[in-house]
Amino acid sequence: MSDTKSGDEKTLTVHPKKTLSLKRPGSEQSTVRQNFSHGRTKSVVVETKRKFVKPGEKPEPSPALSVFKPKPPQPAAAPVVQEAPRTPAPAERSGMVLTELSTGEMEARRRALEGSKVREVEERQRLADEARRRAAEDERRRRERDESARRQAEEEARLKAEAESRRRAEEEARRRAPQTAEAAAADDDEAARPKRSGAAVPVRRIVTPEVAKPTKTKGEEDRRRGKLTLTSALSSEDGDARARSLSAMRRRQEKFKRAMHQEPREKIVREVVLPETITIQDLASRMSERAVDVVKFFMKQGQIMKPGDVIDADTAELVASEFGHTVKRVAESDIEEGLFKSDDQAVELVSRPPVVTIMGHVDHGKTSLLDAIRNANVVSGEAGGITQHIGAYQVEKNGQKITFIDTPGHAAFTAMRARGAQATDIAVLVVAADDSVMPQTIESINHAKAAQVPIIVAINKIDKPAADPQKVRTQLLQHEVFVESMGGEVLDVEVSATKGTNLDKLLEAILLQSELLDLKANPDRTSEGIVIEAKLDRGRGPVATVLVQNGTLMPGDIIVAGGEWGRVRALINDRGEQMQEAGPAAPVEVLGLQGTPQAGDRFATVENEARAREITAYRQRLARDKAVARHVGQRGSLEQMMSQLQTSGLKEFPLVIKADVQGSVEAIVSALDKLGTEEVRARIVHAGAGAITESDISLAETSGAAVIGFNVRANAQARDAAERAGIEIRYYNIIYNLVDDVKAAMSGLLSPERRETFIGNAEILEVFSITKVGKVAGCRVTEGKVERGAGVRLIRENVVIHEGTLKTLKRFKDEVAEVPAGQECGMAFANYEDMRVGDVIEAFRVEHVTRTL
């Protein structure tokens, strides 16, 4: 079914199985957005009809969007006539058709477009006029500013000339009529001050020829007023004029007054605190001077300095004195002032337990004697039965406490014995009755005398058959230790640690000696003391065994020990019990330090963490500076190192040492230092307390060092790292074995000794020249024998001409291994043929002998 209308070109087509639709045949609809000035847009629906083009016929050009083409202007007064609907022409149907726009609307839009263009032209013209007006205004303001500056300069010049003329007139008046300075000053003030009553003072005015009376502009008025408001700041007319602040105007007026009256600024004398070193900038700020002035002072002295340069205290004091300031010198070490207090009053002191140190030779029974007193077994816990640590214990006898410090007796632990003697009140010298006085016994006596502490002699092992106490007393006389039984003042007690004989008498002697010493301390103050031993415990961290010498130490106190500090977490006594406080002469283990202090460091309680950090930072910096200075002195320049290696041939055996406590580290390092010779020495790359860690293995790998553990073990990561790097870790628990192994290893670094052995002499009787062989010497062996391959020297008139080896040794025509004395042979030298009749050939053998330390 189909129906076609010719008026509006609409076709209705109905097909079976299709929907009913109404549209123009061969046409397409689309929407076009039309843009106008000032951002206005409108959507326009357009319909395009395609025309069928026969083959061979030229197609018409595609219609343009006539909606965007400007149309010629039409008279606006013509009335709009409603036209009757007409049939569109084929040409109109073939182009673009506007479906929703009438002629009136098109005319209104055209007029709006023209109006917008006219307004745009007018806007551009207005902006250009505005820019020209602003430029003219800026130029006018610039001229006004220049004019104002010129007038100000002229006014200043005029005032300066007037001041100069007034000064000259005053000098002339003084010369003519001398008068006192006070009267002249009074007259000047009276002349300069305007009269309050009476006739007005005439004021002379100078009128410039260019401008008689300058007109004030708004910018100048604002500057005079010196007040900045929101309105004046945001106004467009005055935006470029920058107003002066009240402070700037006040400073300018003061400067002008000083220039007029030549008044010098008042000098403020300050007390300048000078440390040991200070920068120029810091010095200038402390003196309230400009750094530029201080730099100028140095330039006058012939030194070119910068504000950031560091000067010493003497130079800074000279500069401050030159600038008129007083100086107060302070040292960086003043930060430690007041750390250790010694201002206790006599009424505050109470009796305290004595501190007793057990000293003596190794294996004389010091620890066994202390075990018998404490009813404990410490010896079984020490490797090889040898004490290698300082132990601190406290026992009670008749209601009175006694603090014991046990020290090692081996020669390597000299520093431990000295440290024990310094921290003690009484020294108990243990001497075995069968061995008598031994080397470490003498050393213990010297330590006790150096510390000025009284000695009590305990003659041990009297239960042995070979015991001879009288021999001990006699030998002690040689070292100025006079016991009571020999007419002296030193108490002596015969004891037996294994049988427990006379232990009560020993304790009574100790208490008697302490009563004579009258030991007192003040428990009601901050604590002070000494670090006896320190170690790094895997579960508890840094642990320091301290002896409180004064005051009371409690958990929560902040203490400083050497270069470390910390807040006390817990106090543990020798029986493993936690304590709430530790009074004078109490040995305790302290937990809570930031690091492991050095054995022998003094500790003290401080008021807060800030002061603790300051003190430890200063001490650590001081230790670093000392280490750097020591290494620089040892190392020197590269040329010195090379020349030293060439001349001395010093070889080093690098080691990384880890031990359980700080005292053992100290003893091992001291023992290894004594092993060194001029050719080989042990170089300690790192030594510390604690377990062997992965960082120790890395350090050993970098420096090619061996790793030694004393009473410590390596963790799993360190063992894996050592296995990967091929580094052997040696474990020891007795210091003798450690020293012996290192000594054997260092002996391997010694170059073998070259030993020369004389074999024999031969005299040259004739020299033969043989083809393809060279010169051969016919010789007779006069002494010893000559061996093939031996070293030979050619001697001419008792002077060695050549030293080398034999190339051939023949008897008749046969090569032989050796030729004895009295027989003749033929010899030829390797790479040498200058042989003469009468020369002597000396044969020798060289042997290399291994050396040991």
Coordinates of N, CA and C in Angstrom, one line a residue, residues 340 528-531 549 560-562 598 600-604 619:
F340 N 79.6 15.6 89.7 CA 80.0 14.8 90.9 C 80.1 15.8 92.0
E528 N 76.4 8.3 93.1 CA 77.7 8.4 92.4 C 78.4 7.0 92.6
G529 N 79.2 6.6 91.7 CA 79.9 5.4 91.8 C 80.8 5.1 90.6
I530 N 81.2 3.8 90.5 CA 82.1 3.4 89.5 C 81.6 2.2 88.8
V531 N 81.8 2.0 87.5 CA 81.4 0.8 86.8 C 82.6 -0.2 86.9
Q549 N 79.1 4.4 95.4 CA 80.1 4.9 96.4 C 79.5 6.0 97.3
V560 N 74.5 8.8 84.1 CA 75.5 9.0 83.0 C 76.7 8.2 83.4
A561 N 77.1 7.3 82.5 CA 78.3 6.5 82.8 C 79.2 6.5 81.6
G562 N 80.3 7.3 81.7 CA 81.2 7.5 80.6 C 80.5 8.2 79.4
Q598 N 82.4 1.7 79.4 CA 83.7 1.1 79.6 C 83.9 0.8 81.1
G600 N 85.4 0.8 84.5 CA 86.3 1.8 85.1 C 85.7 3.2 85.0
D601 N 84.6 3.4 84.2 CA 84.0 4.7 84.1 C 83.3 5.0 85.4
R602 N 83.3 6.3 85.7 CA 82.5 6.8 86.9 C 81.0 7.1 86.4
F603 N 80.1 6.8 87.2 CA 78.7 7.1 86.9 C 78.1 8.1 87.9
A604 N 77.1 8.9 87.5 CA 76.5 9.8 88.4 C 75.0 10.0 87.9
R619 N 81.2 13.9 75.6 CA 82.2 12.8 75.9 C 82.5 12.0 74.7

